[in-house]
Coordinates of C-alpha atoms and ligand atoms in Angstrom, one line a residue:
Chain A
M204 CA 38.5 16.4 2.2
I205 CA 37.6 14.4 -0.3
K206 CA 34.3 14.1 -1.8
N207 CA 33.6 10.2 -3.8
V208 CA 30.5 8.6 -5.1
V209 CA 31.5 5.1 -4.2
Y210 CA 27.9 3.4 -5.5
S211 CA 25.6 5.0 -8.0
I212 CA 22.1 2.9 -8.7
K213 CA 19.3 4.3 -11.5
S214 CA 16.0 4.4 -11.1
P215 CA 13.3 5.4 -14.4
Y216 CA 12.5 8.7 -13.3
R217 CA 14.6 9.7 -10.2
R218 CA 18.8 11.5 -12.1
S219 CA 20.5 8.5 -9.9
M220 CA 20.7 8.0 -6.6
D221 CA 25.1 9.0 -5.7
I222 CA 25.5 8.0 -2.0
A223 CA 28.6 10.2 -1.1
S224 CA 31.5 9.4 1.1
Y225 CA 33.8 12.5 2.9
T226 CA 37.4 11.7 3.8
F227 CA 39.7 13.6 5.7
G228 CA 43.3 12.6 6.2
S229 CA 45.1 10.2 4.2
G230 CA 47.8 6.8 4.9
E231 CA 45.4 3.9 6.8
K232 CA 41.8 3.4 7.1
T233 CA 41.3 4.2 10.2
C234 CA 37.9 4.7 10.6
C235 CA 34.6 4.9 8.9
V236 CA 30.8 6.6 10.2
V237 CA 27.8 5.3 8.4
G238 CA 25.4 7.2 9.1
A239 CA 21.5 7.3 7.6
L240 CA 20.8 3.3 5.7
R241 CA 16.9 3.8 6.5
G242 CA 14.9 6.9 5.2
T243 CA 13.4 7.4 8.6
E244 CA 17.6 8.2 10.2
I245 CA 17.4 11.9 9.2
Q246 CA 19.3 12.7 13.3
Q247 CA 21.5 9.8 12.0
M248 CA 22.6 11.7 8.9
A249 CA 21.5 14.7 10.8
V250 CA 24.8 13.7 13.3
C251 CA 27.6 12.1 10.1
A252 CA 26.4 16.0 8.7
Q253 CA 28.1 17.9 11.8
L254 CA 30.9 15.3 11.8
V255 CA 31.7 15.8 8.0
D256 CA 31.6 20.3 9.3
T257 CA 33.5 19.4 12.3
L258 CA 36.1 17.5 10.6
R259 CA 36.7 19.8 7.7
R260 CA 37.7 22.5 10.1
L261 CA 39.9 20.1 11.8
E262 CA 41.4 19.4 8.5
G263 CA 41.7 22.8 7.9
K264 CA 43.4 23.6 11.1
G265 CA 45.4 21.0 10.8
R266 CA 44.9 19.1 13.9
M267 CA 44.2 15.1 12.1
A268 CA 46.9 12.4 12.6
K269 CA 49.0 12.5 9.1
D270 CA 48.9 8.7 9.3
G271 CA 45.7 7.7 9.2
S272 CA 42.2 8.6 7.4
V273 CA 38.3 8.8 8.4
T274 CA 35.5 8.3 5.6
V275 CA 32.4 9.7 6.3
I276 CA 28.6 8.6 4.6
P277 CA 26.0 10.3 6.0
C278 CA 23.7 8.5 3.8
A279 CA 22.9 5.9 1.8
N280 CA 19.6 6.0 0.7
Y281 CA 18.2 9.5 0.2
Y282 CA 15.6 8.2 -2.3
S283 CA 13.3 7.1 0.7
M284 CA 14.4 9.8 2.7
N285 CA 12.7 11.9 0.0
I286 CA 9.4 10.3 -0.2
G287 CA 8.7 9.7 3.9
K288 CA 9.3 6.1 3.7
R289 CA 11.8 4.2 6.5
F290 CA 12.5 1.2 4.0
W291 CA 13.5 0.9 0.3
T292 CA 11.8 3.0 -2.0
M293 CA 10.0 -0.3 -4.6
D294 CA 10.4 -3.5 -2.5
N295 CA 10.2 -2.6 1.1
T296 CA 13.0 -4.1 1.4
D297 CA 15.4 -2.8 4.2
I298 CA 19.6 -1.9 2.9
N299 CA 20.5 -2.9 6.7
R300 CA 18.9 -6.1 5.9
M301 CA 20.7 -7.2 3.6
F302 CA 25.0 -7.2 3.7
P303 CA 27.4 -8.4 3.0
G304 CA 25.3 -7.7 -0.2
Y305 CA 26.0 -8.9 -3.6
N306 CA 26.7 -7.9 -7.0
L307 CA 24.4 -9.1 -9.2
G308 CA 21.2 -9.5 -7.0
E309 CA 18.7 -7.3 -6.6
T310 CA 18.5 -3.4 -6.0
T311 CA 19.8 -2.8 -2.0
Q312 CA 21.1 -6.5 -2.5
R313 CA 23.3 -4.7 -4.7
I314 CA 23.4 -1.2 -3.0
A315 CA 24.1 -3.2 0.1
D316 CA 27.4 -4.9 -2.0
G317 CA 28.3 -1.7 -3.2
L318 CA 28.2 0.6 0.2
F319 CA 30.4 -2.5 2.1
N320 CA 33.2 -3.2 -0.6
A321 CA 33.9 1.4 0.5
V322 CA 34.3 0.8 3.9
K323 CA 35.4 -2.8 4.4
G324 CA 39.2 -2.5 5.1
Y325 CA 39.1 0.4 8.1
T326 CA 40.3 -1.2 11.1
Y327 CA 37.3 0.6 12.8
G328 CA 34.2 1.1 11.9
V329 CA 31.0 3.1 13.0
H330 CA 26.7 2.5 12.2
V331 CA 24.9 5.5 13.5
T332 CA 22.1 3.9 13.4
S333 CA 18.1 3.1 14.9
F334 CA 16.6 0.8 16.6
Y335 CA 13.5 -1.5 15.4
L336 CA 11.2 -1.4 18.4
E337 CA 10.2 2.7 18.3
G338 CA 10.5 5.3 20.8
E339 CA 13.4 6.8 22.9
F340 CA 16.5 5.6 23.8
L341 CA 20.0 6.9 25.8
P342 CA 22.7 7.5 23.8
H343 CA 24.8 4.7 23.4
A344 CA 27.3 2.4 21.8
K345 CA 27.2 -1.1 21.0
I346 CA 29.4 -3.8 20.5
M347 CA 27.8 -7.8 18.5
R348 CA 29.3 -10.6 20.6
V349 CA 30.9 -12.1 16.8
G350 CA 34.9 -13.6 16.4
D351 CA 37.9 -11.9 17.8
A352 CA 37.1 -8.4 15.9
A353 CA 34.7 -8.0 18.8
E354 CA 36.7 -10.3 21.8
G355 CA 39.4 -7.6 21.7
A356 CA 36.7 -4.3 21.1
Y357 CA 35.1 -4.1 24.5
D358 CA 36.5 -1.5 26.7
S359 CA 36.9 0.2 23.3
L360 CA 32.6 1.4 24.5
A361 CA 34.1 4.0 27.2
D362 CA 36.1 5.8 25.1
F363 CA 32.4 7.2 23.4
G364 CA 32.3 8.4 26.5
L365 CA 28.1 8.2 26.5
P366 CA 26.8 6.7 29.4
Y367 CA 26.1 3.2 28.3
G368 CA 27.8 0.9 26.5
L369 CA 25.9 -2.6 25.1
I370 CA 27.5 -5.9 24.6
R371 CA 24.7 -7.8 22.2
T372 CA 24.0 -11.2 21.6
P373 CA 23.4 -11.5 17.8
H374 CA 20.0 -12.6 16.4
P375 CA 19.4 -15.3 13.4
Y376 CA 18.1 -11.0 12.0
D377 CA 21.1 -9.9 13.4
T378 CA 23.4 -11.3 10.9
T379 CA 23.0 -9.2 7.8
T380 CA 23.4 -5.7 9.4
L381 CA 26.6 -3.5 8.0
H382 CA 27.6 -4.3 12.0
Y383 CA 27.6 -7.8 12.2
N384 CA 28.9 -8.1 8.7
W385 CA 31.3 -5.5 9.5
L386 CA 32.9 -8.2 12.7
V387 CA 32.9 -10.7 10.8
W388 CA 35.7 -8.8 8.2
G389 CA 37.3 -8.8 11.3
C390 CA 36.8 -4.7 11.6
K391 CA 36.8 -3.3 15.7
A392 CA 32.8 -2.1 14.5
F393 CA 30.9 -0.4 16.5
S394 CA 26.6 0.7 16.7
L395 CA 26.1 4.3 18.3
F396 CA 21.8 4.4 18.8
T397 CA 20.3 8.7 19.5
T398 CA 17.6 9.9 21.4
Y399 CA 15.6 10.3 18.3
T400 CA 15.6 9.2 15.2
E401 CA 12.9 11.3 12.5
R402 CA 13.5 14.3 14.7
T403 CA 17.1 15.7 15.5
G404 CA 17.1 17.6 18.5
T405 CA 20.2 19.9 18.7
R406 CA 21.6 18.3 22.5
S407 CA 21.3 14.9 20.8
T408 CA 22.7 15.2 17.6
Q409 CA 25.8 17.7 19.9
A410 CA 26.0 14.0 21.8
A411 CA 25.9 11.7 19.5
V412 CA 29.2 14.5 16.7
N413 CA 30.8 14.3 20.5
A414 CA 30.7 10.7 20.4
V415 CA 32.1 10.3 17.4
L416 CA 34.7 12.9 18.4
R417 CA 36.6 11.4 21.6
F418 CA 36.5 7.8 20.0
L419 CA 38.3 9.5 17.2
A420 CA 40.5 11.2 19.1
A421 CA 41.2 8.0 21.6
R422 CA 42.8 6.7 18.5
G423 CA 45.3 9.1 17.7
I424 CA 43.7 10.0 14.3
I425 CA 42.1 13.7 15.3
E426 CA 43.6 16.4 18.3
H427 CA 40.7 17.7 19.6
S428 CA 39.7 18.8 23.1
L429 CA 36.8 17.8 24.6
H430 CA 35.5 17.5 28.3
K431 CA 35.6 13.2 28.3
G432 CA 31.8 12.5 28.2
S433 CA 30.7 10.2 31.2
H434 CA 31.6 7.6 33.1
T435 CA 31.0 4.9 30.5
H436 CA 29.1 1.7 32.2
I437 CA 29.6 -1.8 30.0
M438 CA 27.2 -3.8 30.0
Q439 CA 25.1 -7.5 28.9
E440 CA 21.8 -5.9 26.5
E441 CA 20.8 -8.9 28.0
D442 CA 20.4 -7.3 32.1
M443 CA 18.6 -5.1 30.9
T444 CA 15.1 -5.2 33.0
H445 CA 12.1 -5.2 30.2
I446 CA 8.9 -4.4 31.3
H447 CA 5.4 -5.0 28.8
T448 CA 2.0 -4.3 28.7
A449 CA -0.7 -6.6 29.9
S450 CA -3.3 -4.8 28.2
A451 CA -3.7 -3.3 25.7
G452 CA -5.2 0.8 25.2
V453 CA -4.2 5.0 25.2
V454 CA -1.1 4.8 27.0
K455 CA 0.3 8.0 29.6
N456 CA 4.3 8.0 30.4
R457 CA 5.6 8.7 33.8
V458 CA 8.2 9.0 33.2
S459 CA 10.7 9.6 30.3
V460 CA 14.5 7.9 29.5
G461 CA 17.5 9.0 32.1
H462 CA 15.1 8.7 35.1
E463 CA 15.8 7.2 37.7
V464 CA 12.5 6.0 39.3
N465 CA 13.2 2.7 43.0
E466 CA 10.3 0.2 43.3
G467 CA 7.6 0.9 42.7
D468 CA 7.1 3.9 40.8
L469 CA 4.7 4.6 38.4
L470 CA 6.3 4.4 35.5
C471 CA 3.2 4.7 32.9
E472 CA -0.5 4.5 33.0
I473 CA -2.4 2.8 30.4
I474 CA -6.0 4.5 29.6
H475 CA -9.4 2.6 28.3
P476 CA -9.6 4.1 24.6
L477 CA -13.4 4.3 24.4
E478 CA -13.7 4.7 28.1
G479 CA -11.3 7.3 30.1
Y480 CA -10.2 4.8 32.9
S481 CA -7.8 3.3 34.0
V482 CA -7.1 -0.5 32.4
E483 CA -2.9 -0.3 34.1
R484 CA -0.9 0.6 35.7
I485 CA 2.6 -0.5 35.2
T486 CA 5.4 0.3 37.9
A487 CA 8.9 -0.6 37.8
P488 CA 9.4 -3.8 39.0
A489 CA 13.2 -2.7 40.4
A490 CA 14.9 0.4 40.9
G491 CA 17.1 1.5 38.2
T492 CA 17.4 3.7 35.1
V493 CA 14.8 4.4 32.1
F494 CA 16.6 3.5 29.3
F495 CA 14.1 2.7 26.7
S496 CA 10.4 4.8 26.9
Y497 CA 7.7 3.8 24.3
N498 CA 6.6 6.9 22.3
K499 CA 4.1 6.0 20.3
Q500 CA -0.1 6.8 22.2
L501 CA -1.3 4.1 21.3
V502 CA 0.2 0.7 22.5
M503 CA -1.2 -3.4 22.0
E504 CA -0.9 -6.1 24.6
R505 CA 2.8 -7.2 24.8
A506 CA 4.5 -3.9 23.7
D507 CA 8.0 -3.5 25.4
V508 CA 6.9 0.0 26.9
F509 CA 10.2 0.7 29.0
K510 CA 13.6 -0.9 29.9
L511 CA 15.8 0.0 32.9
V512 CA 19.2 -0.2 33.6
P513 CA 18.9 -1.9 37.6
F514 CA 21.0 -0.1 40.1
Chain B
M62 CA -15.0 -28.5 10.9
M63 CA -13.9 -27.0 14.1
I64 CA -12.4 -23.5 14.9
K65 CA -9.9 -22.7 17.0
V66 CA -7.4 -19.3 18.3
V67 CA -3.7 -20.8 18.4
S68 CA -3.5 -17.2 19.6
S69 CA -4.8 -14.2 21.1
A70 CA -3.7 -10.4 21.9
A71 CA -5.6 -6.8 22.4
L72 CA -5.0 -4.0 20.0
P73 CA -4.9 -0.5 21.5
V74 CA -9.2 -0.1 20.3
T75 CA -11.5 -2.4 21.0
E76 CA -10.2 -5.5 19.4
N77 CA -7.7 -8.1 19.2
L78 CA -5.2 -9.9 16.4
M79 CA -6.6 -13.6 16.8
I80 CA -4.9 -15.8 14.6
Q81 CA -7.2 -18.8 13.9
K82 CA -7.1 -22.6 12.2
N83 CA -9.7 -24.8 10.8
R84 CA -8.8 -28.6 12.4
I85 CA -10.1 -30.7 10.3
E86 CA -10.8 -35.3 12.6
G87 CA -11.2 -37.6 9.7
A88 CA -14.0 -39.9 10.4
A89 CA -11.7 -42.9 9.5
E90 CA -10.3 -45.3 12.0
P91 CA -7.7 -42.7 13.5
C92 CA -3.8 -43.3 13.1
G93 CA -2.3 -40.5 15.1
K94 CA -1.2 -38.3 13.0
R95 CA -1.3 -34.4 12.4
V96 CA -0.5 -33.0 9.1
C97 CA -0.6 -28.4 9.4
I98 CA -0.8 -26.2 6.2
V99 CA -0.3 -23.0 6.6
T100 CA 0.4 -19.3 5.1
G101 CA -0.3 -15.6 4.9
T102 CA 2.2 -15.1 7.3
H103 CA 2.6 -12.6 4.5
G104 CA 0.2 -10.2 3.8
D105 CA 0.2 -9.5 0.3
E106 CA 0.0 -13.5 -0.8
L107 CA -2.9 -14.9 -1.8
E108 CA -2.0 -17.8 -3.3
G109 CA -2.6 -20.4 -0.4
Q110 CA -5.8 -18.1 1.0
Y111 CA -7.4 -20.3 -2.5
V112 CA -5.8 -23.5 -1.6
C113 CA -7.4 -23.5 1.8
A114 CA -10.4 -22.5 1.1
R115 CA -9.8 -25.8 -1.5
L116 CA -9.4 -27.7 1.2
A117 CA -11.0 -27.3 4.4
K118 CA -13.9 -27.9 1.7
L119 CA -12.6 -30.8 0.0
L120 CA -11.5 -32.6 3.9
A121 CA -15.0 -31.4 5.5
D122 CA -17.2 -33.4 3.2
G123 CA -14.5 -36.6 2.6
R124 CA -13.6 -36.8 6.1
Q125 CA -15.1 -40.7 6.1
S126 CA -11.9 -41.0 4.3
L127 CA -9.7 -38.9 6.0
S128 CA -7.7 -40.2 9.6
G129 CA -5.8 -38.5 12.1
V130 CA -5.7 -34.8 12.2
V131 CA -4.9 -31.6 9.3
D132 CA -4.7 -28.6 11.2
I133 CA -5.6 -25.3 8.3
Y134 CA -3.5 -21.6 9.2
P135 CA -4.6 -19.2 6.8
A136 CA -3.9 -15.8 8.1
L137 CA -1.0 -15.6 10.3
N138 CA -0.8 -12.5 9.8
P139 CA -4.3 -11.5 9.2
L140 CA -3.5 -7.9 10.4
G141 CA -1.5 -7.9 7.5
I142 CA -3.7 -9.8 4.7
D143 CA -6.1 -7.2 5.2
S144 CA -4.9 -4.4 4.3
I145 CA -2.0 -5.8 1.7
I146 CA 0.9 -5.0 3.9
R147 CA 3.7 -7.9 3.1
G148 CA 5.0 -7.7 7.0
F149 CA 3.5 -7.5 10.6
P150 CA 2.2 -4.3 10.7
M151 CA 2.9 -1.5 13.4
F152 CA 5.9 -3.9 13.4
N153 CA 8.6 -2.4 11.4
L154 CA 9.7 -6.6 10.7
D155 CA 9.0 -9.1 9.1
M156 CA 7.1 -11.6 10.3
N157 CA 9.6 -14.9 9.1
R158 CA 12.4 -13.6 10.5
I159 CA 10.8 -13.1 14.4
F160 CA 10.3 -17.7 14.8
P161 CA 11.0 -19.1 17.1
G162 CA 9.8 -16.5 18.9
S163 CA 9.7 -15.9 22.3
A164 CA 6.1 -16.4 25.6
S165 CA 7.6 -13.0 27.2
G166 CA 8.5 -11.6 24.0
S167 CA 6.4 -8.2 22.5
L168 CA 3.3 -9.1 20.5
A169 CA 4.2 -10.0 16.8
E170 CA 7.3 -13.0 19.4
S171 CA 4.7 -14.1 21.0
T172 CA 2.0 -14.3 18.6
A173 CA 5.3 -16.8 16.7
Y174 CA 5.7 -18.7 19.5
D175 CA 1.8 -19.3 19.7
I176 CA 1.8 -20.6 16.2
V177 CA 4.9 -22.3 17.1
K178 CA 3.5 -24.2 19.9
D179 CA 0.3 -25.1 17.8
I180 CA 1.6 -27.0 15.8
E181 CA 4.5 -28.7 17.4
G182 CA 3.8 -32.2 17.8
A183 CA 2.2 -32.4 14.4
D184 CA 4.3 -34.9 11.5
I185 CA 4.4 -32.3 8.8
C186 CA 4.3 -29.2 7.9
I187 CA 3.5 -27.3 4.0
D188 CA 3.9 -24.0 5.0
I189 CA 2.8 -21.8 1.6
H190 CA 4.0 -18.5 0.0
S191 CA 3.6 -17.0 -3.7
S192 CA 6.7 -15.0 -3.9
N193 CA 5.6 -11.1 -4.1
I194 CA 4.0 -8.6 -5.7
F195 CA 7.4 -8.8 -8.3
L196 CA 7.9 -12.3 -10.0
R197 CA 5.9 -15.0 -10.6
E198 CA 7.3 -18.5 -10.4
I199 CA 6.8 -21.8 -10.8
P200 CA 5.1 -24.4 -8.0
Q201 CA 7.9 -24.9 -5.9
V202 CA 9.0 -26.2 -3.0
R203 CA 12.2 -24.8 -1.3
V204 CA 14.6 -26.9 0.8
N205 CA 17.4 -25.8 3.3
E206 CA 20.3 -27.9 1.9
Q207 CA 20.7 -28.9 6.0
S208 CA 17.4 -30.8 6.3
E209 CA 17.6 -32.2 2.9
E210 CA 17.3 -35.8 3.3
A211 CA 14.3 -35.4 5.5
L212 CA 12.4 -32.9 3.4
L213 CA 13.4 -34.9 0.0
P214 CA 10.9 -37.5 0.1
Y215 CA 8.3 -35.4 0.8
A216 CA 9.0 -32.6 -1.6
L217 CA 8.9 -34.7 -4.3
M218 CA 4.7 -36.4 -3.4
L219 CA 3.7 -33.0 -4.2
N220 CA 2.9 -32.0 -7.6
V221 CA 5.1 -29.9 -7.3
D222 CA 7.4 -28.9 -11.1
L223 CA 10.8 -28.2 -8.7
V224 CA 11.9 -28.8 -6.2
W225 CA 14.6 -26.1 -5.2
I226 CA 17.4 -27.0 -3.0
H227 CA 19.1 -23.5 -1.6
A228 CA 22.1 -23.2 0.5
A229 CA 21.6 -22.7 4.5
A230 CA 22.0 -19.4 5.9
T231 CA 22.6 -17.8 9.4
V232 CA 19.8 -15.8 8.9
L233 CA 17.3 -18.1 7.6
E234 CA 17.5 -19.7 11.2
S235 CA 14.2 -17.3 12.1
T236 CA 11.8 -18.9 9.6
L237 CA 8.6 -20.6 10.3
A238 CA 9.9 -23.5 8.2
Y239 CA 13.3 -23.8 10.7
A240 CA 12.8 -23.0 13.3
L241 CA 9.8 -26.4 13.2
N242 CA 12.2 -28.3 11.3
A243 CA 14.1 -27.8 14.6
C244 CA 11.5 -28.9 16.4
G245 CA 11.2 -32.2 14.0
V246 CA 7.6 -31.3 12.6
K247 CA 9.2 -32.0 7.8
T248 CA 8.2 -28.7 7.3
L249 CA 8.3 -28.3 3.2
V250 CA 8.2 -25.3 2.7
V251 CA 6.0 -24.2 -1.3
E252 CA 6.6 -20.5 -3.1
M253 CA 4.2 -20.7 -5.9
G254 CA 2.4 -18.4 -8.3
V255 CA 3.2 -13.9 -7.8
G256 CA 1.8 -10.9 -4.6
M257 CA -2.0 -10.1 -5.1
R258 CA -3.3 -12.9 -6.8
I259 CA -4.5 -16.4 -6.8
T260 CA -3.4 -18.2 -9.9
E261 CA -6.0 -21.0 -9.7
S262 CA -4.5 -23.8 -12.1
Y263 CA -1.3 -23.7 -9.8
C264 CA -3.6 -23.9 -6.8
E265 CA -5.2 -27.4 -7.9
Q266 CA -1.8 -28.5 -8.8
L267 CA -0.4 -28.0 -5.2
L268 CA -4.1 -29.1 -3.9
A269 CA -3.6 -32.3 -5.9
G270 CA 0.2 -32.6 -4.0
I271 CA -1.2 -32.5 -0.6
M272 CA -4.3 -34.8 -1.1
N273 CA -1.7 -37.0 -2.8
L274 CA 1.1 -36.7 0.5
L275 CA -2.1 -37.2 2.7
R276 CA -3.1 -40.6 1.1
E277 CA 1.3 -41.3 0.7
I278 CA 1.8 -41.1 4.5
G279 CA -1.8 -42.9 4.8
M280 CA -4.1 -40.5 6.3
W281 CA -6.8 -40.4 2.9
R282 CA -8.6 -43.1 1.5
G283 CA -10.4 -41.2 -1.3
A284 CA -9.0 -40.2 -4.6
A285 CA -5.9 -38.6 -5.4
G286 CA -4.4 -37.9 -8.9
K287 CA -1.3 -39.1 -10.5
V288 CA 1.3 -36.4 -9.5
R289 CA 4.0 -35.3 -11.6
S290 CA 7.9 -35.7 -10.9
P291 CA 9.9 -32.2 -10.4
E292 CA 13.4 -31.2 -11.6
V293 CA 15.6 -31.5 -8.8
S294 CA 18.0 -28.5 -8.6
K295 CA 20.7 -30.9 -7.0
D296 CA 23.7 -29.8 -9.0
R297 CA 22.2 -27.7 -12.1
S298 CA 22.7 -24.0 -12.3
V299 CA 21.0 -21.4 -11.8
G300 CA 20.9 -18.8 -14.1
F301 CA 19.6 -15.2 -11.9
V302 CA 19.2 -11.9 -15.0
N303 CA 18.6 -8.6 -13.6
S304 CA 18.2 -6.0 -15.4
D305 CA 21.1 -3.1 -15.1
A306 CA 19.3 -0.5 -16.5
A307 CA 15.7 0.8 -15.0
G308 CA 12.4 1.7 -16.8
I309 CA 9.8 -1.0 -17.8
F310 CA 10.3 -4.5 -18.3
I311 CA 9.3 -6.1 -21.0
P312 CA 9.5 -9.8 -21.0
R313 CA 10.5 -11.6 -24.6
V314 CA 9.4 -14.8 -23.1
A315 CA 7.2 -17.1 -21.5
H316 CA 7.2 -18.4 -18.5
N317 CA 7.6 -21.3 -17.2
S318 CA 9.4 -21.8 -21.4
V319 CA 12.5 -23.4 -22.0
V320 CA 15.7 -20.9 -23.6
N321 CA 18.6 -21.0 -24.7
A322 CA 21.6 -19.7 -24.0
G323 CA 21.8 -16.1 -25.0
D324 CA 17.8 -15.8 -26.3
V325 CA 16.6 -12.4 -24.9
I326 CA 14.8 -12.7 -22.3
G327 CA 12.3 -9.0 -22.3
S328 CA 13.4 -5.4 -22.5
V329 CA 14.2 -2.8 -20.4
L330 CA 12.1 0.1 -22.3
D331 CA 12.3 4.3 -21.3
P332 CA 9.4 5.7 -21.6
L333 CA 10.2 9.1 -21.8
T334 CA 12.6 8.6 -25.4
G335 CA 11.4 5.6 -26.7
M336 CA 15.1 4.3 -26.2
T337 CA 15.9 0.1 -25.7
V338 CA 17.9 0.5 -22.6
E339 CA 18.5 -3.0 -21.7
N340 CA 17.5 -6.4 -23.5
A341 CA 18.7 -8.9 -20.8
V342 CA 19.6 -12.1 -21.9
A343 CA 20.1 -15.4 -20.3
P344 CA 23.6 -16.9 -19.2
C345 CA 22.7 -20.7 -19.5
G346 CA 19.7 -22.6 -21.2
G347 CA 16.9 -24.2 -18.9
L348 CA 13.9 -23.5 -17.5
V349 CA 12.5 -20.0 -17.0
F350 CA 11.2 -20.7 -13.1
T351 CA 10.8 -17.3 -12.2
L352 CA 10.0 -14.5 -14.4
R353 CA 9.4 -10.1 -12.7
E354 CA 5.0 -9.2 -13.5
Y355 CA 6.3 -5.3 -12.0
P356 CA 7.1 -3.8 -14.7
V357 CA 8.9 -0.8 -13.0
V358 CA 12.8 -2.0 -12.9
F359 CA 15.7 -0.2 -10.8
G360 CA 18.9 -0.9 -11.4
G361 CA 19.7 -4.4 -9.9
S362 CA 15.8 -5.7 -10.2
L363 CA 15.6 -9.4 -10.8
L364 CA 14.2 -10.4 -14.0
A365 CA 14.3 -13.4 -14.3
R366 CA 15.8 -17.1 -12.7
I367 CA 16.3 -19.9 -15.0
M368 CA 16.7 -23.3 -14.1
G369 CA 20.1 -25.1 -16.1
A370 CA 20.8 -28.6 -17.4
L371 CA 22.9 -31.0 -15.2
Q372 CA 26.5 -30.4 -14.7
Ligands
ZN230 ZN1 6.0 -15.2 1.4

């Protein structure tokens, strides 16, 4: 294992923020795994940390391929993490909206640039990340429909052995993410979403670590006997059924992620915040698996509360 | 004067998120034209608040000289303005990255959609921003190079000091200005002043520009003073000055002044040791149109932008 500092940024009163990378194996740059870019992505960092620990043991046992390497960058924003903030400490910008970065730009543009230089040139990239909607997801891998690199990589979604693999048509705001820019630079890049963001959850962390290990084993870069995981259902993200609220109030969920529901089943109830009666009962428009569930108590009108994968 | 609700959606407890506009219909012979003034997309930008307040009063008092309709939308992100939050509260999103929105999307997206639908059909829209809390800007219009031909004549009417024609970027396709220009509303983005403050002289300058534009397009028969002709960035270089060190920034030049290449723009001091850790110099001669206002800097913080000579 080789530990490096891939980029440093200075602050007035804190020691410089040094972004650490861990490289295993040698030779060809096979795969790069990036974790937390936001201060709330604790599970994303934990997944990468456990991956570092596992790869170190595999390397110690001589179970890394001779001509390939894996680099893991668990956390590129511990300044924000240590003060409990999601975005950048000073100007609240999002590092994952700054790629490919700019070396003469603002602080987060420079971080993105420094990081991108370090993660460029790998054949495969995996970004363990979180979604802007607050809630719980079934663990899944995603790839954006961007250029030739993506074209040949859709099938590889199955190598993670997670129940779902999504193909996303990018929106303009996706074009400054790490995932998108990796693809533009010809790297076969994936985003990996875990169930939680701010908490770790032993089982869901392990599930994500195993997914990356399976992906690496499928590339022949590690030798690791691991159960095959799930059969992966690969689908277009837009084929998911979105369920919105029509009213606002306090939400009581009746199902959670992973549940299979039939048409008409009660998904959640919205309770009047002051008077306690039920203002809305949201039922499943069709049978399917609960893929996403909003997990806060207060809900606005027109909020995304569930996403279902139709059967 | 007619106050209209453009968009309304229930928040969890009792109240609604409401986007309001003030419609002022001219009493002079109708010309069928409509101009929209919008601001307050970013909750920490307040210069536009004063422009709207002044304009609403001026037009209401001068209805006899106005023909056509002026719609004033002072707060596209009212919750953000109320709480000094730049983004859309409860969403981890910059509101100016979700246009044109979607009728069936989340509350933020459907609010964006309602705003676009309401402005659609107008002849001209002026979207007033005020930088952020970090940087002070001279009054300027920013024009995407793709819409230069359509917009430059109107930008020149607005009595600003600078018209900055910038390169197109996919990420900017999700701004309000892009969405409106795409549906035929000539939309000019104004940047001036600094976040969380009102610079009265800049507001009066832009107000005079708006009245001039209304007169030029045949909507205003009242008085409008002479306007200045702005510098146009086309064929000029823009020099960026960023800090490499961290500490507190003390400017050594005045905002909106002319400097020579090599002049010290400002110093970065380390308050712990008393040392000057950096003297930032101008990379080119020209007009300091952007100057840092917020003293604390990290490595990479933008200190100034300079409009260089003709190339
Ligand atoms: Zn703004």
